[in-house]
Amino acid sequence: MILPPATLAMLGGGQLGRFFVAAAHEMGYAVWVLDPDAGSPAGRIADRHLCAAYDDAHALAEIAAHCAAATTEFENVPAATLAYLAARIPTHPSADAVGICQNRIVEKTFLLENGFPHGLFAIVLSEADIESANADLFPGILKVARFGYDGKGQALVESREAALAAYRAFKGEPAILEKRLALDCEVSVVLARDAQGQVQCFPVAENQHTRGILDISIVPARVTAVLADEARDIAGQIAARLGYVGVLAVEFFVSGGRVFVNEMAPRPHNSGHYTLDACTVSQYEQQVRALCGLPLHHPRTHSASVMVNLLGDCWFGAGGEAREPDWHMLQAIPNLKLHLYGKRQPRPGRKMGHFTVVGDSLGDVLEVALAARQELGIA
Ligand code: ADP
Ligand code: MG
């Protein structure tokens, strides 16, 4: 076991990394954050912020020399960085697992080869792949294989011609063409898995997206117990198949009453923020525990919860003028927990913070959260 006051390394300085730093601090660890952004949310509260690229040889050598273990908060860390660190200090998740989750072509192929339920898709490496694609794929979505997030690098395509146009607009980047599914809803499972293969799942979250970005997570998800168990079971099997150590999130589509894996994230997840306020252990504390070889907690969920993302759009008034959101109104709501990430530049679509409303009744919590969301002018 890696025990306090050891220093842990976090690759990536976003809000997920910031919550990891807070959890690790609470448990007595120090944290160094590697992120090229001087104002990164996690870097600002870290014991040390290495403001350098993810493949900076000097920064990586410093981490290997001074940190007891390393983990990541985003999937685009170069595999070579994880491999370099893994050869020197405990590094979780592995470069292999992250490599599968960071490329949609590899990810979908993994799902296919291992028999996990997924929607119809085609790999697109050339225009010919679109010309010959199954007609059942339309209407579809073309997604670039790498570096897409929050709906970026995606195009809705009604027809083969539209897919060709989108592929050209993406400059011939390797891509996936997916059939657009009629969604009953979307759900996600966040779990932690330790080096002995023990898995602890959090409850299933129901996720609503607006313009391709997570907007609201509702927990527990309003799906049948059978479906929720199936999603948790599949997520656990994926983690086992990846030989995963750490926190893994699996996003699912629910269509026609069945679950289909959408994608995996090799890190805590936006839809797991609720664990900070509605559970006895958060996804971030589990991430620290898995990394340090501490036994995982059995999460107990004491409240129903609804999480609402606060995008940079809330920092602008109806006339486009910059202003702070109405914190006074939000803070006056009982059992509403506000979290802000310390980002200085609000931009439309940028995740600036979130709030979670907790309570005994999901119906009541949802009503309060949606009313607060509306008061903030979120469209
Ligand atoms: P990101 O990496 O941006 O999260 P996703 O592949 O999860 O990308 O897509 C973002 C959202 O777009 C999904 O959560 C879902 O709402 C919608 N979406 C993506 N693919 C499909 C699909 N094949 N059918 C229906 N909706 C989809
Ligand atoms: Mg997604």
mmCIF file of C-alpha atoms and ligand atoms in Angstrom:
data_model
loop_
_atom_site.group_PDB
_atom_site.id
_atom_site.type_symbol
_atom_site.label_atom_id
_atom_site.label_comp_id
_atom_site.label_asym_id
_atom_site.label_seq_id
_atom_site.Cartn_x
_atom_site.Cartn_y
_atom_site.Cartn_z
ATOM 1 C CA MET A 1 0.000 0.000 0.000
ATOM 2 C CA ILE A 2 1.124 3.518 -0.771
ATOM 3 C CA LEU A 3 0.445 5.524 2.374
ATOM 4 C CA PRO A 4 0.466 9.211 3.307
ATOM 5 C CA PRO A 5 2.407 11.450 3.104
ATOM 6 C CA ALA A 6 3.471 9.972 -0.258
ATOM 7 C CA THR A 7 3.228 12.169 -3.348
ATOM 8 C CA LEU A 8 0.932 11.069 -6.187
ATOM 9 C CA ALA A 9 1.111 12.260 -9.787
ATOM 10 C CA MET A 10 -1.949 13.291 -11.782
ATOM 11 C CA LEU A 11 -1.654 13.536 -15.570
ATOM 12 C CA GLY A 12 -4.109 16.218 -16.598
ATOM 13 C CA GLY A 13 -5.262 19.318 -14.752
ATOM 14 C CA GLY A 14 -8.996 19.565 -15.486
ATOM 15 C CA GLN A 15 -11.849 19.459 -13.004
ATOM 16 C CA LEU A 16 -11.668 15.673 -12.680
ATOM 17 C CA GLY A 17 -8.034 16.033 -11.665
ATOM 18 C CA ARG A 18 -8.937 18.844 -9.288
ATOM 19 C CA PHE A 19 -11.418 16.635 -7.413
ATOM 20 C CA PHE A 20 -8.741 13.909 -7.272
ATOM 21 C CA VAL A 21 -6.301 16.397 -5.722
ATOM 22 C CA ALA A 22 -8.915 17.411 -3.146
ATOM 23 C CA ALA A 23 -9.663 13.769 -2.254
ATOM 24 C CA ALA A 24 -5.969 12.877 -2.017
ATOM 25 C CA HIS A 25 -5.270 15.914 0.165
ATOM 26 C CA GLU A 26 -8.124 14.933 2.447
ATOM 27 C CA MET A 27 -6.457 11.530 2.826
ATOM 28 C CA GLY A 28 -3.027 12.977 3.591
ATOM 29 C CA TYR A 29 -1.270 12.651 0.238
ATOM 30 C CA ALA A 30 0.523 15.323 -1.745
ATOM 31 C CA VAL A 31 -0.216 15.615 -5.475
ATOM 32 C CA TRP A 32 1.801 16.855 -8.424
ATOM 33 C CA VAL A 33 -0.177 17.748 -11.533
ATOM 34 C CA LEU A 34 1.195 17.671 -15.073
ATOM 35 C CA ASP A 35 -0.713 19.952 -17.453
ATOM 36 C CA PRO A 36 0.539 22.413 -20.079
ATOM 37 C CA ASP A 37 -2.140 24.969 -19.093
ATOM 38 C CA ALA A 38 -0.795 27.478 -16.536
ATOM 39 C CA GLY A 39 -4.310 28.073 -15.151
ATOM 40 C CA SER A 40 -5.485 24.452 -15.026
ATOM 41 C CA PRO A 41 -8.086 23.769 -12.294
ATOM 42 C CA ALA A 42 -6.099 20.923 -10.704
ATOM 43 C CA GLY A 43 -2.743 22.629 -11.132
ATOM 44 C CA ARG A 44 -4.010 25.595 -9.130
ATOM 45 C CA ILE A 45 -4.574 23.481 -6.006
ATOM 46 C CA ALA A 46 -1.772 20.940 -6.475
ATOM 47 C CA ASP A 47 1.330 20.800 -4.275
ATOM 48 C CA ARG A 48 3.255 21.281 -7.464
ATOM 49 C CA HIS A 49 2.108 22.082 -10.979
ATOM 50 C CA LEU A 50 4.465 20.855 -13.689
ATOM 51 C CA CYS A 51 3.398 23.186 -16.465
ATOM 52 C CA ALA A 52 4.673 21.163 -19.405
ATOM 53 C CA ALA A 53 3.555 18.987 -22.281
ATOM 54 C CA TYR A 54 2.391 15.421 -21.581
ATOM 55 C CA ASP A 55 5.499 14.047 -23.281
ATOM 56 C CA ASP A 56 7.987 16.449 -21.678
ATOM 57 C CA ALA A 57 10.985 14.250 -20.838
ATOM 58 C CA HIS A 58 12.198 16.427 -17.979
ATOM 59 C CA ALA A 59 8.789 16.617 -16.287
ATOM 60 C CA LEU A 60 8.253 12.860 -16.620
ATOM 61 C CA ALA A 61 11.703 12.149 -15.145
ATOM 62 C CA GLU A 62 10.861 14.409 -12.186
ATOM 63 C CA ILE A 63 7.590 12.574 -11.614
ATOM 64 C CA ALA A 64 9.299 9.183 -11.793
ATOM 65 C CA ALA A 65 11.942 10.354 -9.304
ATOM 66 C CA HIS A 66 9.616 11.967 -6.742
ATOM 67 C CA CYS A 67 6.131 10.460 -7.014
ATOM 68 C CA ALA A 68 5.032 7.137 -5.536
ATOM 69 C CA ALA A 69 2.391 6.441 -8.223
ATOM 70 C CA ALA A 70 0.728 8.079 -11.212
ATOM 71 C CA THR A 71 -2.751 8.198 -12.691
ATOM 72 C CA THR A 72 -4.673 10.194 -15.272
ATOM 73 C CA GLU A 73 -7.827 12.246 -15.544
ATOM 74 C CA PHE A 74 -8.107 12.336 -19.313
ATOM 75 C CA GLU A 75 -7.839 9.744 -22.045
ATOM 76 C CA ASN A 76 -5.576 11.607 -24.421
ATOM 77 C CA VAL A 77 -2.390 11.204 -22.407
ATOM 78 C CA PRO A 78 0.134 9.735 -24.864
ATOM 79 C CA ALA A 79 0.503 5.965 -24.409
ATOM 80 C CA ALA A 80 4.293 6.456 -24.384
ATOM 81 C CA THR A 81 3.970 8.691 -21.295
ATOM 82 C CA LEU A 82 2.035 6.042 -19.387
ATOM 83 C CA ALA A 83 4.463 3.346 -20.545
ATOM 84 C CA TYR A 84 7.477 5.430 -19.439
ATOM 85 C CA LEU A 85 5.996 6.005 -15.989
ATOM 86 C CA ALA A 86 4.736 2.416 -15.644
ATOM 87 C CA ALA A 87 8.295 1.154 -16.093
ATOM 88 C CA ARG A 88 9.351 3.236 -13.070
ATOM 89 C CA ILE A 89 6.437 3.729 -10.638
ATOM 90 C CA PRO A 90 2.972 2.148 -10.211
ATOM 91 C CA THR A 91 0.866 3.723 -12.973
ATOM 92 C CA HIS A 92 -2.870 3.033 -13.329
ATOM 93 C CA PRO A 93 -4.763 2.585 -15.569
ATOM 94 C CA SER A 94 -2.363 0.933 -17.999
ATOM 95 C CA ALA A 95 -1.255 2.404 -21.314
ATOM 96 C CA ASP A 96 -3.054 -0.488 -23.040
ATOM 97 C CA ALA A 97 -6.397 0.197 -21.350
ATOM 98 C CA VAL A 98 -6.155 3.934 -22.004
ATOM 99 C CA GLY A 99 -5.119 3.229 -25.602
ATOM 100 C CA ILE A 100 -8.347 1.279 -26.170
ATOM 101 C CA CYS A 101 -10.522 4.014 -24.681
ATOM 102 C CA GLN A 102 -8.820 6.900 -26.520
ATOM 103 C CA ASN A 103 -9.499 5.729 -30.058
ATOM 104 C CA ARG A 104 -13.077 5.051 -31.166
ATOM 105 C CA ILE A 105 -11.946 2.536 -33.806
ATOM 106 C CA VAL A 106 -9.972 0.468 -31.293
ATOM 107 C CA GLU A 107 -12.740 0.864 -28.707
ATOM 108 C CA LYS A 108 -15.542 -0.320 -30.999
ATOM 109 C CA THR A 109 -13.368 -3.205 -32.238
ATOM 110 C CA PHE A 110 -12.758 -4.198 -28.597
ATOM 111 C CA LEU A 111 -16.519 -4.250 -27.949
ATOM 112 C CA LEU A 112 -17.164 -6.265 -31.104
ATOM 113 C CA GLU A 113 -14.405 -8.820 -30.530
ATOM 114 C CA ASN A 114 -15.403 -9.368 -26.912
ATOM 115 C CA GLY A 115 -19.120 -9.709 -27.584
ATOM 116 C CA PHE A 116 -20.255 -6.630 -25.656
ATOM 117 C CA PRO A 117 -23.560 -5.188 -26.940
ATOM 118 C CA HIS A 118 -23.031 -2.142 -29.170
ATOM 119 C CA GLY A 119 -24.771 -0.374 -32.033
ATOM 120 C CA LEU A 120 -24.107 -0.958 -35.707
ATOM 121 C CA PHE A 121 -20.935 0.809 -36.882
ATOM 122 C CA ALA A 122 -18.380 0.894 -39.675
ATOM 123 C CA ILE A 123 -14.711 1.848 -39.581
ATOM 124 C CA VAL A 124 -13.986 4.705 -41.989
ATOM 125 C CA LEU A 125 -10.411 5.035 -43.246
ATOM 126 C CA SER A 126 -11.264 6.120 -46.787
ATOM 127 C CA GLU A 127 -14.140 7.399 -48.915
ATOM 128 C CA ALA A 128 -14.505 3.859 -50.234
ATOM 129 C CA ASP A 129 -15.452 2.703 -46.715
ATOM 130 C CA ILE A 130 -18.392 5.106 -46.830
ATOM 131 C CA GLU A 131 -19.336 4.153 -50.423
ATOM 132 C CA SER A 132 -19.568 0.507 -49.384
ATOM 133 C CA ALA A 133 -21.047 1.040 -45.893
ATOM 134 C CA ASN A 134 -24.203 -0.840 -44.879
ATOM 135 C CA ALA A 135 -27.304 1.188 -45.853
ATOM 136 C CA ASP A 136 -28.746 0.423 -42.376
ATOM 137 C CA LEU A 137 -26.179 2.855 -40.901
ATOM 138 C CA PHE A 138 -28.236 5.829 -42.105
ATOM 139 C CA PRO A 139 -29.308 8.127 -40.591
ATOM 140 C CA GLY A 140 -26.023 7.972 -38.740
ATOM 141 C CA ILE A 141 -23.295 9.871 -36.948
ATOM 142 C CA LEU A 142 -19.757 10.250 -38.226
ATOM 143 C CA LYS A 143 -17.263 10.582 -35.353
ATOM 144 C CA VAL A 144 -13.524 11.169 -35.686
ATOM 145 C CA ALA A 145 -11.609 8.350 -33.999
ATOM 146 C CA ARG A 146 -9.465 10.514 -31.757
ATOM 147 C CA PHE A 147 -9.642 13.662 -29.613
ATOM 148 C CA GLY A 148 -13.418 14.167 -29.843
ATOM 149 C CA TYR A 149 -15.304 15.111 -26.662
ATOM 150 C CA ASP A 150 -18.542 16.850 -25.709
ATOM 151 C CA GLY A 151 -19.894 16.141 -29.183
ATOM 152 C CA LYS A 152 -16.878 17.721 -30.927
ATOM 153 C CA GLY A 153 -15.620 15.980 -34.064
ATOM 154 C CA GLN A 154 -19.086 14.557 -34.752
ATOM 155 C CA ALA A 155 -21.565 15.152 -37.549
ATOM 156 C CA LEU A 156 -25.131 13.929 -37.947
ATOM 157 C CA VAL A 157 -25.354 12.433 -41.413
ATOM 158 C CA GLU A 158 -28.689 11.621 -43.008
ATOM 159 C CA SER A 159 -27.260 9.894 -46.050
ATOM 160 C CA ARG A 160 -24.163 8.401 -47.647
ATOM 161 C CA GLU A 161 -23.564 11.706 -49.483
ATOM 162 C CA ALA A 162 -23.747 13.650 -46.216
ATOM 163 C CA ALA A 163 -21.290 11.198 -44.638
ATOM 164 C CA LEU A 164 -18.861 11.742 -47.500
ATOM 165 C CA ALA A 165 -19.149 15.521 -47.105
ATOM 166 C CA ALA A 166 -18.580 15.263 -43.342
ATOM 167 C CA TYR A 167 -15.591 12.957 -43.832
ATOM 168 C CA ARG A 168 -14.062 15.515 -46.193
ATOM 169 C CA ALA A 169 -14.832 18.329 -43.727
ATOM 170 C CA PHE A 170 -12.944 16.296 -41.092
ATOM 171 C CA LYS A 171 -10.059 16.254 -43.587
ATOM 172 C CA GLY A 172 -10.096 12.491 -43.997
ATOM 173 C CA GLU A 173 -9.355 11.797 -40.320
ATOM 174 C CA PRO A 174 -9.893 8.130 -39.396
ATOM 175 C CA ALA A 175 -13.486 7.894 -38.164
ATOM 176 C CA ILE A 176 -16.379 5.701 -37.102
ATOM 177 C CA LEU A 177 -19.761 5.777 -38.785
ATOM 178 C CA GLU A 178 -22.485 4.825 -36.308
ATOM 179 C CA LYS A 179 -26.134 4.104 -36.863
ATOM 180 C CA ARG A 180 -28.197 6.680 -34.970
ATOM 181 C CA LEU A 181 -30.177 4.795 -32.357
ATOM 182 C CA ALA A 182 -33.641 5.803 -31.137
ATOM 183 C CA LEU A 183 -32.819 6.359 -27.483
ATOM 184 C CA ASP A 184 -35.151 5.531 -24.588
ATOM 185 C CA CYS A 185 -32.499 7.179 -22.431
ATOM 186 C CA GLU A 186 -28.764 7.135 -21.721
ATOM 187 C CA VAL A 187 -27.142 5.722 -18.599
ATOM 188 C CA SER A 188 -23.634 5.335 -17.270
ATOM 189 C CA VAL A 189 -21.813 3.183 -14.768
ATOM 190 C CA VAL A 190 -18.779 4.346 -12.820
ATOM 191 C CA LEU A 191 -16.794 1.631 -11.088
ATOM 192 C CA ALA A 192 -13.480 1.103 -9.380
ATOM 193 C CA ARG A 193 -11.400 -2.041 -9.809
ATOM 194 C CA ASP A 194 -8.363 -2.951 -7.753
ATOM 195 C CA ALA A 195 -5.266 -4.949 -8.642
ATOM 196 C CA GLN A 196 -6.844 -8.110 -7.168
ATOM 197 C CA GLY A 197 -9.808 -7.766 -9.544
ATOM 198 C CA GLN A 198 -12.314 -6.648 -6.907
ATOM 199 C CA VAL A 199 -14.921 -4.329 -8.419
ATOM 200 C CA GLN A 200 -17.069 -1.737 -6.662
ATOM 201 C CA CYS A 201 -19.778 -0.162 -8.825
ATOM 202 C CA PHE A 202 -21.617 3.056 -8.088
ATOM 203 C CA PRO A 203 -25.364 3.238 -8.805
ATOM 204 C CA VAL A 204 -26.386 3.734 -12.429
ATOM 205 C CA ALA A 205 -26.814 7.361 -13.521
ATOM 206 C CA GLU A 206 -29.324 8.519 -16.128
ATOM 207 C CA ASN A 207 -27.800 11.173 -18.351
ATOM 208 C CA GLN A 208 -29.438 13.854 -20.430
ATOM 209 C CA HIS A 209 -27.328 15.627 -23.037
ATOM 210 C CA THR A 210 -27.963 18.982 -24.667
ATOM 211 C CA ARG A 211 -26.144 19.809 -27.900
ATOM 212 C CA GLY A 212 -23.828 16.813 -27.352
ATOM 213 C CA ILE A 213 -22.749 17.877 -23.840
ATOM 214 C CA LEU A 214 -23.855 16.256 -20.586
ATOM 215 C CA ASP A 215 -26.497 18.499 -19.070
ATOM 216 C CA ILE A 216 -28.144 16.554 -16.214
ATOM 217 C CA SER A 217 -27.447 13.296 -14.373
ATOM 218 C CA ILE A 218 -30.278 11.698 -12.416
ATOM 219 C CA VAL A 219 -29.474 9.036 -9.806
ATOM 220 C CA PRO A 220 -30.821 6.441 -9.435
ATOM 221 C CA ALA A 221 -31.527 6.107 -13.152
ATOM 222 C CA ARG A 222 -35.222 5.638 -13.905
ATOM 223 C CA VAL A 223 -34.742 2.221 -15.509
ATOM 224 C CA THR A 224 -35.750 -1.254 -14.355
ATOM 225 C CA ALA A 225 -33.601 -3.041 -11.778
ATOM 226 C CA VAL A 226 -32.908 -5.729 -14.384
ATOM 227 C CA LEU A 227 -31.560 -3.190 -16.854
ATOM 228 C CA ALA A 228 -29.484 -1.390 -14.196
ATOM 229 C CA ASP A 229 -27.979 -4.701 -13.066
ATOM 230 C CA GLU A 230 -27.179 -5.609 -16.643
ATOM 231 C CA ALA A 231 -25.373 -2.295 -17.211
ATOM 232 C CA ARG A 232 -23.328 -2.737 -14.029
ATOM 233 C CA ASP A 233 -22.569 -6.323 -14.965
ATOM 234 C CA ILE A 234 -21.358 -5.371 -18.457
ATOM 235 C CA ALA A 235 -19.248 -2.509 -17.054
ATOM 236 C CA GLY A 236 -17.595 -4.953 -14.623
ATOM 237 C CA GLN A 237 -16.901 -7.407 -17.437
ATOM 238 C CA ILE A 238 -15.349 -4.659 -19.564
ATOM 239 C CA ALA A 239 -13.091 -3.643 -16.668
ATOM 240 C CA ALA A 240 -12.046 -7.275 -16.170
ATOM 241 C CA ARG A 241 -11.384 -7.750 -19.886
ATOM 242 C CA LEU A 242 -9.203 -4.605 -19.870
ATOM 243 C CA GLY A 243 -7.336 -5.843 -16.778
ATOM 244 C CA TYR A 244 -8.290 -2.449 -15.468
ATOM 245 C CA VAL A 245 -7.010 -0.895 -12.234
ATOM 246 C CA GLY A 246 -8.562 2.433 -11.253
ATOM 247 C CA VAL A 247 -11.850 4.187 -11.952
ATOM 248 C CA LEU A 248 -13.605 3.379 -15.218
ATOM 249 C CA ALA A 249 -16.788 4.879 -16.633
ATOM 250 C CA VAL A 250 -18.961 3.142 -19.210
ATOM 251 C CA GLU A 251 -21.627 5.085 -21.125
ATOM 252 C CA PHE A 252 -24.641 3.169 -22.453
ATOM 253 C CA PHE A 253 -27.469 3.863 -24.838
ATOM 254 C CA VAL A 254 -30.826 2.366 -23.854
ATOM 255 C CA SER A 255 -32.794 1.640 -27.020
ATOM 256 C CA GLY A 256 -35.831 -0.608 -27.415
ATOM 257 C CA GLY A 257 -35.460 -1.587 -23.753
ATOM 258 C CA ARG A 258 -31.933 -2.926 -24.301
ATOM 259 C CA VAL A 259 -28.504 -1.587 -23.355
ATOM 260 C CA PHE A 260 -25.754 -0.866 -25.878
ATOM 261 C CA VAL A 261 -22.290 0.260 -24.843
ATOM 262 C CA ASN A 262 -21.586 3.720 -26.268
ATOM 263 C CA GLU A 263 -18.074 4.427 -25.022
ATOM 264 C CA MET A 264 -15.681 4.040 -22.099
ATOM 265 C CA ALA A 265 -13.664 6.649 -20.219
ATOM 266 C CA PRO A 266 -10.510 5.471 -18.380
ATOM 267 C CA ARG A 267 -11.042 7.899 -15.495
ATOM 268 C CA PRO A 268 -13.736 9.364 -13.262
ATOM 269 C CA HIS A 269 -16.648 10.785 -15.211
ATOM 270 C CA ASN A 270 -18.803 13.893 -15.281
ATOM 271 C CA SER A 271 -21.842 11.684 -14.618
ATOM 272 C CA GLY A 272 -20.156 10.477 -11.402
ATOM 273 C CA HIS A 273 -19.853 13.928 -9.810
ATOM 274 C CA TYR A 274 -22.953 13.065 -7.766
ATOM 275 C CA THR A 275 -20.857 10.591 -5.746
ATOM 276 C CA LEU A 276 -19.259 13.610 -4.016
ATOM 277 C CA ASP A 277 -22.556 14.545 -2.389
ATOM 278 C CA ALA A 278 -24.828 11.495 -2.440
ATOM 279 C CA CYS A 279 -22.472 8.647 -1.470
ATOM 280 C CA THR A 280 -20.232 7.670 1.432
ATOM 281 C CA VAL A 281 -17.248 7.537 -0.932
ATOM 282 C CA SER A 282 -16.704 9.558 -4.093
ATOM 283 C CA GLN A 283 -15.361 8.312 -7.415
ATOM 284 C CA TYR A 284 -12.274 10.416 -6.692
ATOM 285 C CA GLU A 285 -11.554 8.807 -3.323
ATOM 286 C CA GLN A 286 -11.963 5.398 -4.992
ATOM 287 C CA GLN A 287 -9.450 6.530 -7.622
ATOM 288 C CA VAL A 288 -6.945 7.372 -4.878
ATOM 289 C CA ARG A 289 -7.631 4.054 -3.139
ATOM 290 C CA ALA A 290 -7.243 1.976 -6.317
ATOM 291 C CA LEU A 291 -4.027 3.805 -7.231
ATOM 292 C CA CYS A 292 -2.522 3.400 -3.759
ATOM 293 C CA GLY A 293 -3.571 -0.230 -3.314
ATOM 294 C CA LEU A 294 -5.955 0.568 -0.449
ATOM 295 C CA PRO A 295 -9.006 -1.713 -0.242
ATOM 296 C CA LEU A 296 -11.887 -0.167 -2.175
ATOM 297 C CA HIS A 297 -14.870 1.071 -0.225
ATOM 298 C CA HIS A 298 -18.327 -0.406 -0.768
ATOM 299 C CA PRO A 299 -20.150 2.774 -1.806
ATOM 300 C CA ARG A 300 -23.327 3.475 0.126
ATOM 301 C CA THR A 301 -25.714 5.919 -1.486
ATOM 302 C CA HIS A 302 -27.568 7.907 1.151
ATOM 303 C CA SER A 303 -29.538 10.271 -1.123
ATOM 304 C CA ALA A 304 -31.272 10.537 -4.432
ATOM 305 C CA SER A 305 -29.502 13.192 -6.479
ATOM 306 C CA VAL A 306 -29.649 15.312 -9.594
ATOM 307 C CA MET A 307 -26.507 16.947 -10.963
ATOM 308 C CA VAL A 308 -26.670 19.908 -13.344
ATOM 309 C CA ASN A 309 -23.628 21.048 -15.317
ATOM 310 C CA LEU A 310 -22.838 24.756 -15.389
ATOM 311 C CA LEU A 311 -21.417 25.671 -18.778
ATOM 312 C CA GLY A 312 -19.769 28.975 -19.581
ATOM 313 C CA ASP A 313 -23.024 30.063 -21.249
ATOM 314 C CA CYS A 314 -24.402 30.835 -17.755
ATOM 315 C CA TRP A 315 -21.773 33.576 -17.407
ATOM 316 C CA PHE A 316 -23.409 35.637 -20.151
ATOM 317 C CA GLY A 317 -26.679 37.570 -19.964
ATOM 318 C CA ALA A 318 -29.433 37.606 -22.562
ATOM 319 C CA GLY A 319 -27.689 40.474 -24.394
ATOM 320 C CA GLY A 320 -24.383 38.592 -24.454
ATOM 321 C CA GLU A 321 -22.853 40.713 -21.641
ATOM 322 C CA ALA A 322 -20.445 38.936 -19.261
ATOM 323 C CA ARG A 323 -21.708 38.545 -15.681
ATOM 324 C CA GLU A 324 -21.590 36.079 -12.766
ATOM 325 C CA PRO A 325 -24.471 33.630 -12.504
ATOM 326 C CA ASP A 326 -26.965 34.223 -9.682
ATOM 327 C CA TRP A 327 -25.039 32.486 -6.885
ATOM 328 C CA HIS A 328 -27.243 34.111 -4.272
ATOM 329 C CA MET A 329 -30.284 32.315 -5.640
ATOM 330 C CA LEU A 330 -28.465 28.972 -5.912
ATOM 331 C CA GLN A 331 -26.861 29.096 -2.473
ATOM 332 C CA ALA A 332 -30.231 29.812 -0.853
ATOM 333 C CA ILE A 333 -31.588 26.418 -1.959
ATOM 334 C CA PRO A 334 -31.366 23.809 0.830
ATOM 335 C CA ASN A 335 -29.449 20.633 -0.021
ATOM 336 C CA LEU A 336 -28.007 22.113 -3.202
ATOM 337 C CA LYS A 337 -24.229 21.698 -3.347
ATOM 338 C CA LEU A 338 -22.374 24.049 -5.687
ATOM 339 C CA HIS A 339 -18.965 23.122 -7.100
ATOM 340 C CA LEU A 340 -16.891 25.574 -9.165
ATOM 341 C CA TYR A 341 -13.692 24.554 -10.916
ATOM 342 C CA GLY A 342 -11.714 27.797 -10.687
ATOM 343 C CA LYS A 343 -11.606 28.362 -14.462
ATOM 344 C CA ARG A 344 -10.977 32.028 -15.149
ATOM 345 C CA GLN A 345 -12.281 32.192 -18.720
ATOM 346 C CA PRO A 346 -15.955 31.313 -19.176
ATOM 347 C CA ARG A 347 -16.691 30.288 -22.758
ATOM 348 C CA PRO A 348 -19.914 28.910 -24.201
ATOM 349 C CA GLY A 349 -19.894 25.110 -23.889
ATOM 350 C CA ARG A 350 -17.002 25.105 -21.391
ATOM 351 C CA LYS A 351 -17.632 23.162 -18.176
ATOM 352 C CA MET A 352 -17.180 25.736 -15.393
ATOM 353 C CA GLY A 353 -18.859 23.950 -12.485
ATOM 354 C CA HIS A 354 -21.881 21.932 -11.472
ATOM 355 C CA PHE A 355 -24.422 21.656 -8.712
ATOM 356 C CA THR A 356 -26.019 18.618 -7.150
ATOM 357 C CA VAL A 357 -29.320 18.581 -5.321
ATOM 358 C CA VAL A 358 -29.723 15.717 -2.845
ATOM 359 C CA GLY A 359 -32.728 14.441 -0.904
ATOM 360 C CA ASP A 360 -34.925 11.495 -0.032
ATOM 361 C CA SER A 361 -37.290 11.642 -2.986
ATOM 362 C CA LEU A 362 -35.967 11.641 -6.533
ATOM 363 C CA GLY A 363 -39.119 13.384 -7.754
ATOM 364 C CA ASP A 364 -38.648 16.289 -5.321
ATOM 365 C CA VAL A 365 -34.917 16.544 -6.009
ATOM 366 C CA LEU A 366 -35.511 16.617 -9.753
ATOM 367 C CA GLU A 367 -38.111 19.362 -9.399
ATOM 368 C CA VAL A 368 -35.778 21.554 -7.301
ATOM 369 C CA ALA A 369 -32.804 20.972 -9.613
ATOM 370 C CA LEU A 370 -34.761 21.730 -12.780
ATOM 371 C CA ALA A 371 -36.253 24.887 -11.263
ATOM 372 C CA ALA A 372 -32.763 26.092 -10.250
ATOM 373 C CA ARG A 373 -31.450 25.267 -13.700
ATOM 374 C CA GLN A 374 -34.215 27.302 -15.278
ATOM 375 C CA GLU A 375 -33.609 30.240 -12.911
ATOM 376 C CA LEU A 376 -30.019 30.315 -14.164
ATOM 377 C CA GLY A 377 -31.379 30.710 -17.686
ATOM 378 C CA ILE A 378 -29.969 27.414 -18.970
ATOM 379 C CA ALA A 379 -31.652 26.692 -22.298
HETATM 380 P P1 ADP B 1 -18.518 12.273 -26.545
HETATM 381 O O1 ADP B 1 -17.135 11.747 -26.581
HETATM 382 O O2 ADP B 1 -18.628 13.668 -27.039
HETATM 383 O O3 ADP B 1 -19.201 12.030 -25.214
HETATM 384 P P2 ADP B 1 -20.452 10.355 -27.610
HETATM 385 O O4 ADP B 1 -20.119 9.326 -28.627
HETATM 386 O O5 ADP B 1 -20.736 9.857 -26.240
HETATM 387 O O6 ADP B 1 -19.274 11.424 -27.639
HETATM 388 O O7 ADP B 1 -21.682 11.198 -28.152
HETATM 389 C C1 ADP B 1 -22.239 12.295 -27.431
HETATM 390 C C2 ADP B 1 -23.753 12.154 -27.369
HETATM 391 O O8 ADP B 1 -24.322 12.162 -28.692
HETATM 392 C C3 ADP B 1 -24.244 10.857 -26.766
HETATM 393 O O9 ADP B 1 -24.209 10.879 -25.356
HETATM 394 C C4 ADP B 1 -25.641 10.769 -27.355
HETATM 395 O O10 ADP B 1 -26.515 11.661 -26.705
HETATM 396 C C5 ADP B 1 -25.431 11.268 -28.767
HETATM 397 N N1 ADP B 1 -25.097 10.106 -29.639
HETATM 398 C C6 ADP B 1 -23.852 9.709 -29.970
HETATM 399 N N2 ADP B 1 -23.872 8.608 -30.749
HETATM 400 C C7 ADP B 1 -25.167 8.282 -30.921
HETATM 401 C C8 ADP B 1 -25.847 7.225 -31.624
HETATM 402 N N3 ADP B 1 -25.165 6.289 -32.319
HETATM 403 N N4 ADP B 1 -27.205 7.199 -31.588
HETATM 404 C C9 ADP B 1 -27.886 8.149 -30.895
HETATM 405 N N5 ADP B 1 -27.303 9.161 -30.194
HETATM 406 C C10 ADP B 1 -25.966 9.237 -30.209
HETATM 407 MG MG MG B 2 -19.876 10.330 -24.417
#
